[in-house]
Short mmCIF file of C-alpha atoms in Angstrom, two decimals:
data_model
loop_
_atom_site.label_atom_id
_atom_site.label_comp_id
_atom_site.label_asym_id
_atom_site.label_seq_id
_atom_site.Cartn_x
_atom_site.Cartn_y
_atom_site.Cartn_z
CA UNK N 420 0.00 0.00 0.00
CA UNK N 421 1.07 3.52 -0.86
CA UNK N 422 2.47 5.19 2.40
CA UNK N 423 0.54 8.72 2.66
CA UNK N 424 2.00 11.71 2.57
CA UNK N 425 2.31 13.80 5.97
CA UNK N 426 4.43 16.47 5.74
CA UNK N 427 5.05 19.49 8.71
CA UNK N 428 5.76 22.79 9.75
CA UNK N 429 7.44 23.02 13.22
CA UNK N 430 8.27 26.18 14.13
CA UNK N 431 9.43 27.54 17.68
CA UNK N 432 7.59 30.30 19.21
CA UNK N 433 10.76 32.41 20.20
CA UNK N 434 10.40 35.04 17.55
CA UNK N 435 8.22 36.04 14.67
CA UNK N 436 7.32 34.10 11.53
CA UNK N 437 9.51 35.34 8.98
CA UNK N 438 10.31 34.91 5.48
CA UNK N 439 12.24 31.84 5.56
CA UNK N 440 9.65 29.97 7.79
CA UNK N 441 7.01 31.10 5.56
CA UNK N 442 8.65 29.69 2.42
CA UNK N 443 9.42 26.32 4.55
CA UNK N 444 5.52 25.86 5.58
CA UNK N 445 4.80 26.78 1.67
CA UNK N 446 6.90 24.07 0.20
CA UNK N 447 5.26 21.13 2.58
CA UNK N 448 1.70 22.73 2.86
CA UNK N 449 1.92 22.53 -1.33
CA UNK N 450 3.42 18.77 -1.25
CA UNK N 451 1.21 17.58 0.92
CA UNK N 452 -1.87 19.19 -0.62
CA UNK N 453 -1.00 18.29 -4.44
CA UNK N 454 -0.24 14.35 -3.24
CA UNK N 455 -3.42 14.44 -1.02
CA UNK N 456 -1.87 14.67 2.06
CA UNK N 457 -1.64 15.73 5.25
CA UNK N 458 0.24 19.05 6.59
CA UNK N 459 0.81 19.56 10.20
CA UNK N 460 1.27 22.52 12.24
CA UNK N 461 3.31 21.72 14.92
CA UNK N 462 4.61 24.22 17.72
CA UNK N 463 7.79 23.52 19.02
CA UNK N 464 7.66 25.10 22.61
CA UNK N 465 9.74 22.52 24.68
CA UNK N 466 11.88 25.37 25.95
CA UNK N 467 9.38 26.93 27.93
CA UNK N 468 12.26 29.88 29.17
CA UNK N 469 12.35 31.15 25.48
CA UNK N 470 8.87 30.22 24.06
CA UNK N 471 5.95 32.68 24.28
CA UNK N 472 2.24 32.19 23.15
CA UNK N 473 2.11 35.52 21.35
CA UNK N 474 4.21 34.27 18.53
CA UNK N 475 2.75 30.64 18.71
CA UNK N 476 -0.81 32.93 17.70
CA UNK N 477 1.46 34.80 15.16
CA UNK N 478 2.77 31.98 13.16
CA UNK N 479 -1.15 30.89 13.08
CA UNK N 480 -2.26 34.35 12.16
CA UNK N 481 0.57 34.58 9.33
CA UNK N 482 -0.83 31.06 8.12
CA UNK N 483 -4.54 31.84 7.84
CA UNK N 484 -3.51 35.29 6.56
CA UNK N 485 -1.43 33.86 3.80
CA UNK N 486 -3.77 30.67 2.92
CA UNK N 487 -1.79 27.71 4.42
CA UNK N 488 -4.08 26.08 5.71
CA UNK N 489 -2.80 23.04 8.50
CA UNK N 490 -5.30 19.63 8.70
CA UNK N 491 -3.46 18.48 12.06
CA UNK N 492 -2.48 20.87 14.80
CA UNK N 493 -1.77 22.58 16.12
CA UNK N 494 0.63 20.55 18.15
CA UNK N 495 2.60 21.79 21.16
CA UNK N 496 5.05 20.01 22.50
CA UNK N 497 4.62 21.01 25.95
CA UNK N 498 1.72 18.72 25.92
CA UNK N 499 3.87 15.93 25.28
CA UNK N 500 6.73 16.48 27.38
CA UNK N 501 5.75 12.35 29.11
CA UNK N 502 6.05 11.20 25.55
CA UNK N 503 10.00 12.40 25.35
CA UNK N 504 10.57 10.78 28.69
CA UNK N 505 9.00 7.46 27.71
CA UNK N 506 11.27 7.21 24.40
CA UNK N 507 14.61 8.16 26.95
CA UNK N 508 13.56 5.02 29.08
CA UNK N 509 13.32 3.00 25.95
CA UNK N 510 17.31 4.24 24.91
CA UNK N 511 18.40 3.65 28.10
CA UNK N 512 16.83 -0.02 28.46
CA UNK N 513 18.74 -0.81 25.52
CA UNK N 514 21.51 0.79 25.94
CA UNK N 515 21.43 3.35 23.44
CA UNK N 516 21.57 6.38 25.86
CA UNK N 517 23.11 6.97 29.57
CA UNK N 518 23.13 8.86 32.40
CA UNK N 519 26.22 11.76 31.94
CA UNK N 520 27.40 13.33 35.99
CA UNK N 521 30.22 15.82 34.26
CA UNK N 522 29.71 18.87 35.76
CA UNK N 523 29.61 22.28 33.40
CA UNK N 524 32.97 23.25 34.93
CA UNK N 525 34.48 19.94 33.95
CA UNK N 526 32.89 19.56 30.53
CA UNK N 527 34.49 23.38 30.03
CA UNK N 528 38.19 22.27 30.68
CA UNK N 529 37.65 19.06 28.33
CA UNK N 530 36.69 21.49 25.37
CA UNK N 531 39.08 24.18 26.58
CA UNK N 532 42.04 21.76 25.99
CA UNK N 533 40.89 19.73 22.91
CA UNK N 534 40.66 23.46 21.50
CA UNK N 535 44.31 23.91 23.00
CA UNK N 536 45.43 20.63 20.57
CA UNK N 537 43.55 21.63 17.29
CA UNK N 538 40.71 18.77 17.84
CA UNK N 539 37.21 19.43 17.56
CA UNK N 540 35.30 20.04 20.59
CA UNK N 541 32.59 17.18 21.67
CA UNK N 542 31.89 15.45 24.68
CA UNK N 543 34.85 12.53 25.22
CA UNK N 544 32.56 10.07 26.00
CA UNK N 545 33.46 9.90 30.22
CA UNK N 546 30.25 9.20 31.15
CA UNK N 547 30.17 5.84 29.12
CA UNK N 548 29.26 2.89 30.51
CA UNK N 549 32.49 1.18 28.89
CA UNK N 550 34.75 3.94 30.38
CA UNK N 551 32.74 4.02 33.58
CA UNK N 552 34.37 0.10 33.90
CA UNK N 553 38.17 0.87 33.21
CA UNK N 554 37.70 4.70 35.29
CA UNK N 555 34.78 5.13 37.65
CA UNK N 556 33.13 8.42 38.31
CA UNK N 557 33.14 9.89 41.92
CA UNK N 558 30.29 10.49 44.61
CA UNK N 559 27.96 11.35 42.36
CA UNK N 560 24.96 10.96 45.02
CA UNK N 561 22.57 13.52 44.70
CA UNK N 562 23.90 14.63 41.32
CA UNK N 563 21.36 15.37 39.07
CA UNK N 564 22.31 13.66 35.38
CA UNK N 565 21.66 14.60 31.90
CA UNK N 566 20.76 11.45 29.47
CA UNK N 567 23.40 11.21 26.37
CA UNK N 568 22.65 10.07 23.51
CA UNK N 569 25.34 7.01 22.78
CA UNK N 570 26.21 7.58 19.30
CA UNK N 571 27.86 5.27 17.03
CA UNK N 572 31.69 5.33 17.48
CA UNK N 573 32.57 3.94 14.00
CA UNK N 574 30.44 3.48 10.52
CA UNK N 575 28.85 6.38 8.31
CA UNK N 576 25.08 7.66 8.74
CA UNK N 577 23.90 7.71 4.83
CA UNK N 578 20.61 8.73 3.52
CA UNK N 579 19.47 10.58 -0.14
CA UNK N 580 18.36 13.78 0.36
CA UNK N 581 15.77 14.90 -1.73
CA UNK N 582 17.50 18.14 -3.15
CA UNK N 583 20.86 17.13 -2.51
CA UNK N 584 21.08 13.56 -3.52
CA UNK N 585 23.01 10.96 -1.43
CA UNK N 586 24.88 12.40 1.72
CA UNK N 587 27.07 10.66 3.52
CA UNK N 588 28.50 11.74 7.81
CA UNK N 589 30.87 9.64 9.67
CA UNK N 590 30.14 8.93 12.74
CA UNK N 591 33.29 10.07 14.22
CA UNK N 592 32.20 13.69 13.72
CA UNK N 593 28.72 13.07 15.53
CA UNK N 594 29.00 13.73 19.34
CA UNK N 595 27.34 11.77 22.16
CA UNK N 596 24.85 14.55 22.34
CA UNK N 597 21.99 15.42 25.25
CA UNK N 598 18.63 14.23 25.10
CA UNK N 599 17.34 15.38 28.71
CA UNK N 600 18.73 17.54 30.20
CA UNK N 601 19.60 17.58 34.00
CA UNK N 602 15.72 19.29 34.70
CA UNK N 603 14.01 16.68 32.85
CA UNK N 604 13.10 18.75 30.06
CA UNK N 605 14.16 17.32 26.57
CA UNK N 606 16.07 19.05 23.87
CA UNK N 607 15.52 19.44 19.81
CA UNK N 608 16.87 16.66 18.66
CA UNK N 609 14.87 13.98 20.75
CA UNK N 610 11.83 15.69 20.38
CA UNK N 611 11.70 16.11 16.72
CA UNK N 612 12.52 12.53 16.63
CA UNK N 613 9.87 11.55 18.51
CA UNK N 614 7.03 13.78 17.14
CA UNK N 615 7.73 12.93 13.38
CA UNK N 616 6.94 9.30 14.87
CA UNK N 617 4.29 9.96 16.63
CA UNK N 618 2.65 12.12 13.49
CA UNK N 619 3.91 9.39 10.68
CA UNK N 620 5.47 12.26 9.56
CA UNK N 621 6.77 10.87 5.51
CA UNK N 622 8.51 13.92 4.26
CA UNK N 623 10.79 16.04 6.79
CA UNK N 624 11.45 19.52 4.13
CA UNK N 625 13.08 21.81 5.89
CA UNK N 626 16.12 24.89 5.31
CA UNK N 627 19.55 23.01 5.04
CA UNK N 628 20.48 24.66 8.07
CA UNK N 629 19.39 21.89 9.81
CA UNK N 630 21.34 19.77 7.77
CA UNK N 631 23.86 19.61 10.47
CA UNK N 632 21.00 18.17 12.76
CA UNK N 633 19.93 15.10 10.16
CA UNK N 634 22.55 12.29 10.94
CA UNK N 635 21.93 12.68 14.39
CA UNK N 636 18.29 12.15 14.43
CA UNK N 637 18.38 9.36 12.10
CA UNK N 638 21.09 7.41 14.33
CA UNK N 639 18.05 8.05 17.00
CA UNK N 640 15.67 6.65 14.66
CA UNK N 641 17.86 3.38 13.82
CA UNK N 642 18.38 3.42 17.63
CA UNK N 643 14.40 3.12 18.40
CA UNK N 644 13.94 1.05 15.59
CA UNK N 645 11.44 2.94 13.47
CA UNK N 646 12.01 3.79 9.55
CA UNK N 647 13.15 6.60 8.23
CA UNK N 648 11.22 10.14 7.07
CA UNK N 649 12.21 11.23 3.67
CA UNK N 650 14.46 14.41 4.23
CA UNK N 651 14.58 17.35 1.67
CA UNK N 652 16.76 20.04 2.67
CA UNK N 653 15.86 23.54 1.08
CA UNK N 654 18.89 26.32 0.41
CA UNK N 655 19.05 29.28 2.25
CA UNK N 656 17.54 32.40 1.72
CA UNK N 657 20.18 35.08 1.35
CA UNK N 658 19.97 38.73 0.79
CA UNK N 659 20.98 41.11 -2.07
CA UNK N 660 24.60 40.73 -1.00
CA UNK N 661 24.82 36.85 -0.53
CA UNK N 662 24.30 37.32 3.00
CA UNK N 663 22.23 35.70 5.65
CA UNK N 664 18.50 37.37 5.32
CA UNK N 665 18.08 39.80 8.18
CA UNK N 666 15.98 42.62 8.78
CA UNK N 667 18.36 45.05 6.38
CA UNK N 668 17.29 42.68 3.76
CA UNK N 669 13.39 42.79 4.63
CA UNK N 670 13.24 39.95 7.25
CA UNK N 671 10.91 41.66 8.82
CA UNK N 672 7.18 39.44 10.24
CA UNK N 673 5.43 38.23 7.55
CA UNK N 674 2.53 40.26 9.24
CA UNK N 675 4.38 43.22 8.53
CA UNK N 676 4.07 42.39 4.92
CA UNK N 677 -0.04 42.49 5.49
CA UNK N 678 0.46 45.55 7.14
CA UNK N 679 2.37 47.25 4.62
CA UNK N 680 -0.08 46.16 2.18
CA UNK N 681 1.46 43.13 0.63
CA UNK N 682 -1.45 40.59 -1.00
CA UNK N 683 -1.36 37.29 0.19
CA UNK N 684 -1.48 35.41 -3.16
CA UNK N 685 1.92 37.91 -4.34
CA UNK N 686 3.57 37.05 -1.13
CA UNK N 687 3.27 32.91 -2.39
CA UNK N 688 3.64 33.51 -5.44
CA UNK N 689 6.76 35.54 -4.88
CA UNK N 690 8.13 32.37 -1.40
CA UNK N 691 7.73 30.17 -4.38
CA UNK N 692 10.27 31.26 -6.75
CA UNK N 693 12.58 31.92 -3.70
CA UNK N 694 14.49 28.04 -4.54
CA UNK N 695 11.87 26.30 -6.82
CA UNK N 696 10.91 27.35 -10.60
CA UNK N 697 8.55 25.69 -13.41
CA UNK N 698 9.57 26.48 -17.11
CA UNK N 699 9.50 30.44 -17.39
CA UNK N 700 6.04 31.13 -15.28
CA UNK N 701 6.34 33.90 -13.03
CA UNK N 702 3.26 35.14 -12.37
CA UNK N 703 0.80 32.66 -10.79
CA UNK N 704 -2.12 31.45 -8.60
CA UNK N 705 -1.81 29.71 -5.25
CA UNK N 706 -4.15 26.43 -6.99
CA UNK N 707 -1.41 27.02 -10.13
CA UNK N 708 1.42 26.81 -7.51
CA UNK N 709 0.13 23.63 -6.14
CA UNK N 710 -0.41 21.59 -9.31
CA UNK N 711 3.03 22.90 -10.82
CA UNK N 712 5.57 21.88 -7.27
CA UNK N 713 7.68 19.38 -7.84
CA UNK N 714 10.54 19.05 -5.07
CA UNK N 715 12.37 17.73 -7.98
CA UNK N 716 12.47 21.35 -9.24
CA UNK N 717 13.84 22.83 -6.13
CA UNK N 718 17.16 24.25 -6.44
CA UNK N 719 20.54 23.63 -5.27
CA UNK N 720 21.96 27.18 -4.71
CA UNK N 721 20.72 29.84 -2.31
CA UNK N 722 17.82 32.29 -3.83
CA UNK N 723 18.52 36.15 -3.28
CA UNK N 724 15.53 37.91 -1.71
CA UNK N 725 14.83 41.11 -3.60
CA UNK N 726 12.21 43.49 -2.65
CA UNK N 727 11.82 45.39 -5.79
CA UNK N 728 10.78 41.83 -7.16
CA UNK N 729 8.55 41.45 -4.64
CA UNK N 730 6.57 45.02 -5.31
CA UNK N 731 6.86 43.96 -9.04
CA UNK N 732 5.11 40.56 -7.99
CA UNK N 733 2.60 42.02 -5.69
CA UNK N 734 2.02 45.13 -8.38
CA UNK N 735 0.91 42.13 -10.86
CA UNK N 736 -1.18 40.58 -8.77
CA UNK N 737 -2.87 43.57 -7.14
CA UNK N 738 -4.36 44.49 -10.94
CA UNK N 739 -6.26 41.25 -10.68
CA UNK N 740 -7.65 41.36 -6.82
CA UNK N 741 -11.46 42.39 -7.48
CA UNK N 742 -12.71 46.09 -6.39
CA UNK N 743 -14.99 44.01 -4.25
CA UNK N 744 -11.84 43.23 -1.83
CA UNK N 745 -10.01 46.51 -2.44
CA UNK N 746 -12.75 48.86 -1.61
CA UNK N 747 -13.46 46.84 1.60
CA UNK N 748 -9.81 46.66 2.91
CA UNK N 749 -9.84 50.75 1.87
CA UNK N 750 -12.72 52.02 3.49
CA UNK N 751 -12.14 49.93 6.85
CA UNK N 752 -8.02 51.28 6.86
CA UNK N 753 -9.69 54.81 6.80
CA UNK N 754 -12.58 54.22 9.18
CA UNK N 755 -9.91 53.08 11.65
CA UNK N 756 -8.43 56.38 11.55
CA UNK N 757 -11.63 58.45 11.58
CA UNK N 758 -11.76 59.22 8.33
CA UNK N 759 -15.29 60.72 7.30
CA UNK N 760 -16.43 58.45 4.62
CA UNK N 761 -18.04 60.78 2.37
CA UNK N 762 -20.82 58.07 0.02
CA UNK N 763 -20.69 60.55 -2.46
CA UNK N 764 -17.33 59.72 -3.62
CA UNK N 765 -17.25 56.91 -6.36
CA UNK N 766 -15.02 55.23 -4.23
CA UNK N 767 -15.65 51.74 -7.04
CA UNK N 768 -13.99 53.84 -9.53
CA UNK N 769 -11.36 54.96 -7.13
CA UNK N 770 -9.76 51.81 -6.36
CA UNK N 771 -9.89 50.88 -10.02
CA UNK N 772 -8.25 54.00 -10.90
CA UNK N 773 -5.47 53.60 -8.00
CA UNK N 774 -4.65 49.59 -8.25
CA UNK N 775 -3.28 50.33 -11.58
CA UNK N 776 -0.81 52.66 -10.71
CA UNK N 777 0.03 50.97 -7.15
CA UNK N 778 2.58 48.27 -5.79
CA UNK N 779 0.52 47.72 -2.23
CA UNK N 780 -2.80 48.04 -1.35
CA UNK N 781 -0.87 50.48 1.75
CA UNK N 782 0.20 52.86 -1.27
CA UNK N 783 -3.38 53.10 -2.75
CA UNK N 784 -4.93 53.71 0.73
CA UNK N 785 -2.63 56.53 1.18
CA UNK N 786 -3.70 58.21 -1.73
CA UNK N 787 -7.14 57.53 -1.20
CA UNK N 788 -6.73 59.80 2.17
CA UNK N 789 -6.20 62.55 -0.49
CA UNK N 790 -9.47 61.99 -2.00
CA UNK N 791 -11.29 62.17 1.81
CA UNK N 792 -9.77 65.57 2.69
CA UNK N 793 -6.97 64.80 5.27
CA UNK N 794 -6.21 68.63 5.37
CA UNK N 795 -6.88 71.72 5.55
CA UNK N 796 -7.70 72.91 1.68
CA UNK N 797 -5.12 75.75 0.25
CA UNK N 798 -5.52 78.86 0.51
CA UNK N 799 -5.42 80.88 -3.37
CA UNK N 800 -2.01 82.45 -1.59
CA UNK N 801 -0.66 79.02 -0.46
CA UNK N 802 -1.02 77.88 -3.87
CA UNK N 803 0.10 80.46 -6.19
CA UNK N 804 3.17 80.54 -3.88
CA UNK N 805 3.81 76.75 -3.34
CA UNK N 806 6.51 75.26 -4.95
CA UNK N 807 4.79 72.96 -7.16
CA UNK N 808 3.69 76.27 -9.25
CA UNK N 809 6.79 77.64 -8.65
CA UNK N 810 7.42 77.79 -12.67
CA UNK N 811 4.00 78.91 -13.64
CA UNK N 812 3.23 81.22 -10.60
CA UNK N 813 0.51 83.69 -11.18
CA UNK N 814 1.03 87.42 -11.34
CA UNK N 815 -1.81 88.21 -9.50
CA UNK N 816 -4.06 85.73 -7.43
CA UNK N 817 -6.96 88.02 -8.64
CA UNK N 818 -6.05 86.38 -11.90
CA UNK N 819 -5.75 82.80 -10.24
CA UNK N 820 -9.42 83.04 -8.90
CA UNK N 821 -10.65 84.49 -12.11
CA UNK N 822 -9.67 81.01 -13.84
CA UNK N 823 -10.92 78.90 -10.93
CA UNK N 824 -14.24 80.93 -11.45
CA UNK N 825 -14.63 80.40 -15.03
CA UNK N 826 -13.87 77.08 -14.91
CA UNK N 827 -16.54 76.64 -12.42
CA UNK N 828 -18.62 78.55 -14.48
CA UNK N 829 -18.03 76.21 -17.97
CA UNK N 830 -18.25 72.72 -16.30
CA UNK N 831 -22.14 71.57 -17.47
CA UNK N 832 -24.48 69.24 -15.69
CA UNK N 833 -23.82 66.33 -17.73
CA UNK N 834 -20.19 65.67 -15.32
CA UNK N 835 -18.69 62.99 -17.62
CA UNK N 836 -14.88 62.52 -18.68
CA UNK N 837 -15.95 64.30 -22.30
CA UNK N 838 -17.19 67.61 -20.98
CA UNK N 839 -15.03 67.69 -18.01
CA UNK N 840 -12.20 67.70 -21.15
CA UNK N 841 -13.82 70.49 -23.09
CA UNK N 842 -14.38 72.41 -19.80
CA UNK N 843 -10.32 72.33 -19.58
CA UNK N 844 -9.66 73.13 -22.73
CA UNK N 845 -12.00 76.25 -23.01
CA UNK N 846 -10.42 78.20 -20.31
CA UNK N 847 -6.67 76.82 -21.55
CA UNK N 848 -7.42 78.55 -24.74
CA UNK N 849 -9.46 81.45 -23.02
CA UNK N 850 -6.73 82.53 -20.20
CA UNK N 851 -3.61 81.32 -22.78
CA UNK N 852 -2.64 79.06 -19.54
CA UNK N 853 -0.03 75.62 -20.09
CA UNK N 854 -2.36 72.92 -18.31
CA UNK N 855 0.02 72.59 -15.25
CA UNK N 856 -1.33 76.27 -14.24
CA UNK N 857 -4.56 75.14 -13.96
CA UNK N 858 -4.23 71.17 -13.28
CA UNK N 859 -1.84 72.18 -10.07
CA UNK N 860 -4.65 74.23 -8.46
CA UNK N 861 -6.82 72.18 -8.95
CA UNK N 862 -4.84 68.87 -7.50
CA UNK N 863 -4.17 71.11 -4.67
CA UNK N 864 -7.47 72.38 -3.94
CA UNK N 865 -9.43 69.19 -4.17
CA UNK N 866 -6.65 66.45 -3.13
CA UNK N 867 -3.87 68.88 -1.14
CA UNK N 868 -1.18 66.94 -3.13
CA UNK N 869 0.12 68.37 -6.68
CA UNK N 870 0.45 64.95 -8.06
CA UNK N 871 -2.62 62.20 -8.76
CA UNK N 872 -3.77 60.35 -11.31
CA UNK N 873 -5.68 61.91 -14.46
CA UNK N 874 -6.88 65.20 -13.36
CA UNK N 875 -10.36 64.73 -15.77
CA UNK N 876 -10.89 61.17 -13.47
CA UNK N 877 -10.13 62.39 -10.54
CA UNK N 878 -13.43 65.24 -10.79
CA UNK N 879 -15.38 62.21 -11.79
CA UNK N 880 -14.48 59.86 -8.78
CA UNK N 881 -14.92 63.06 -6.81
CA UNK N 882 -18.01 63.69 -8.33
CA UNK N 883 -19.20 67.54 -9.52
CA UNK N 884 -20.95 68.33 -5.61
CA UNK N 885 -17.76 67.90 -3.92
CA UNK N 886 -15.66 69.37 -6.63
CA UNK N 887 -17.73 72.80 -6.77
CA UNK N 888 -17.52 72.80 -2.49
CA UNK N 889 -13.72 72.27 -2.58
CA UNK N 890 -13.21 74.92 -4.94
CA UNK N 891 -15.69 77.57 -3.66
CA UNK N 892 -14.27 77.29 -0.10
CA UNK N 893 -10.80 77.96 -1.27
CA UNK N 894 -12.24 80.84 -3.54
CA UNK N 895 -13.65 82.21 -0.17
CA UNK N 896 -10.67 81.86 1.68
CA UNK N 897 -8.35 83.49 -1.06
#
């Protein structure tokens, strides 16, 4: 019978979800979901000094936000912390583990002087019931022990990774490493072990820098006598500079990307072609994503995370999100800042005239706070004087509010992109006036910025009420 695919995501609540966990619970969620699978969220708070259940509710949130969706889980391990000790028993029955007494200070001076001689520093194996016989320990009454792993002393751990093919360790570089420690609690390495038991986990996909961690958890597999997961190691994520990601680069919460206006479908779209590609697509759905993965198409080398990519990603995906979603995401962003939502602004044919022109949904709700009157409106001085008129700057402001009036005075009824045209034209030809001299009032008067999209569709999303207040209160003000 086919074994079923159960891949997870195991993160540790110390810190927020960030890019390269993201693209980690993207490559197994997708797996598992295009073989039929299973994919498992699994929290990873055994070190209860450095976990915290904020960030165990931010990996979730990031998850749901993002549309990685878990069918097991979550998981915490602090719920199995009887499971880890049961498995230790089971090592130490058969002889694979046993109790270590060296004391910090003592386990200090062994590493201070194989450092001293060039050697690699590692536990020397005192504690081992072999050199226990030829060299026993002290009083150790009332010594609390850590359980060591007992490691193989000779022999290579193999396995085939699925990125990087057939990888070989000898043994003689593995160390006889801790699996409780002297508190009871257990460290990473047992309890992974244990858990992707326990869950029948078939696929462990992961960043290769736990690559370091893999023969040692599959001599504790061979030690318990269970089969191996299938391992797939992923390449880093590195900046711009072929350094390690950090915040510089953008490895910043993947909740700061929904904050900043990032869509969810551009931020997988964009994880996904961080070390995996298909032919020359680029731009693609989250159901495209699934039924293209392969992990035979994941790369080898480290991917470069580029944020310019990513705003030319998001940029292509925000023209397709429906007006539907932007308008909603839009008008709640400005009612939580008290913004009076004025209905009379065609606020439909405002996002459609914004998302064009935008890389985040953040950038087109800032200039939507133009279009509800964050500010004060000019005053005919402030704008004949600003510096965005500085080249076609009035003589008189008399002059100024004469064209303001007249073009008042020629805009018809029948507001439509046509007219509102001809109105523009009329008094350009009537006053002699470059369009800047009276498209830079105008911007200023009805949005307080000099720049915006096309003047003619910005009166229509505005609509002619609102235009004719906004100008007649600066005409009053002069």
């Amino acid at each position: 019978m086919t074994q079923e695919i159960r891949t997870r995501f195991a993160p540790s609540p110390t810190g927020d979800l960030h890019i390269g966990g993201v693209r980690t619970a993207l490559f197994n969620w997708a797996y598992a979901k295009k073989l039929m699978g299973k994919f498992i969220l699994r929290i990873e708070d055994s070190d209860s000094a450095r976990s915290n259940q904020k960030f165990s509710e931010g990996i979730m949130e990031g998850l749901t936000w993002l549309g990685i969706s878990f069918d097991e889980g979550p998981i915490y391990q602090s719920d199995r912390l009887d499971r880890y000790s049961d498995e230790v028993e089971k090592l130490l029955s058969t002889g694979h583990a046993y109790r270590c007494y060296c004391s910090k200070d003592s386990l200090a001076k062994m590493r201070a002087v194989q450092i001293q001689r060039g050697e690699k520093p590692r536990y020397n194996g005192r504690c081992r019931p072999e050199n226990i016989i030829n060299n026993p320990l002290n009083d150790v009454r009332g010594v609390p022990p850590v359980i060591r792993f007992r490691n193989p002393v000779s022999g290579y751990v193999k396995w085939k990774d699925g990125v990087r093919g057939l990888l070989s360790v000898n043994n003689t570089e593995l160390d006889d490493l801790i699996l409780l420690r002297s508190d009871g609690t257990p460290t990473y390495n047992l309890t992974v072990v244990v858990d992707d038991i326990d869950m029948n986990i078939s696929h462990v996909i992961r960043g290769d820098d736990h690559i370091n961690n893999t023969p040692k958890q599959i001599n504790i597999f061979h030690a318990l006598g269970v089969s191996l997961p299938n391992y797939v190691h992923l390449p880093m994520i590195h900046g711009q500079d072929g350094e390690k990601l950090s915040k510089r680069h953008g490895a910043i919460s993947i909740l700061e990307y929904k904050k900043n206006g990032f869509i969810p479908e551009a931020m997988i779209n964009y994880l996904a072609k961080l070390g995996w590609g298909y032919k020359d697509a680029e731009i693609f759905s989250r159901d495209e994503f699934v039924k293209m993965f392969s992990l035979a198409d994941c790369s080898l080398s480290p991917s470069r995370f580029d944020l310019n990519k990513l705003l030319w990603v998001n940029n292509n995906h925000l023209k397709n999100i429906s007006i539907k979603n932007l308008k909603t995401q839009v008008l709640s962003a400005l009612k939580d800042e008290d913004y009076y939502l004025d209905e009379r602004i065609d606020v439909n044919r405002l996002c459609m005239l914004l998302k064009n022109r935008a890389n985040t949904v953040k950038e087109i709700i800032m200039e939507c706070k133009n279009f509800y009157r964050p500010k004060q409106f000019y005053s005919l001085a402030e704008i004949n004087n600003s510096e965005a008129l500085r080249k076609f700057k009035f003589d008189k402001i008399e002059f100024l509010e004469t064209v303001l009036t007249d073009f008042l005075a020629s805009v018809p009824d029948d507001f439509s992109i046509e007219q509102i045209q001809i109105s523009f034209k009329k008094v350009l030809a009537q006053y002699n006036l470059k369009m800047p001299q009276l498209g830079v009032p105008l911007r200023l008067i009805l949005l307080g910025s000099p720049k915006s999209p096309a003047l003619e569709e910005v009166l229509l999303v505005l609509g002619r009420k609102i235009v004719f207040e906004r100008i007649n209160e600066c005409l009053e003000s002069k």
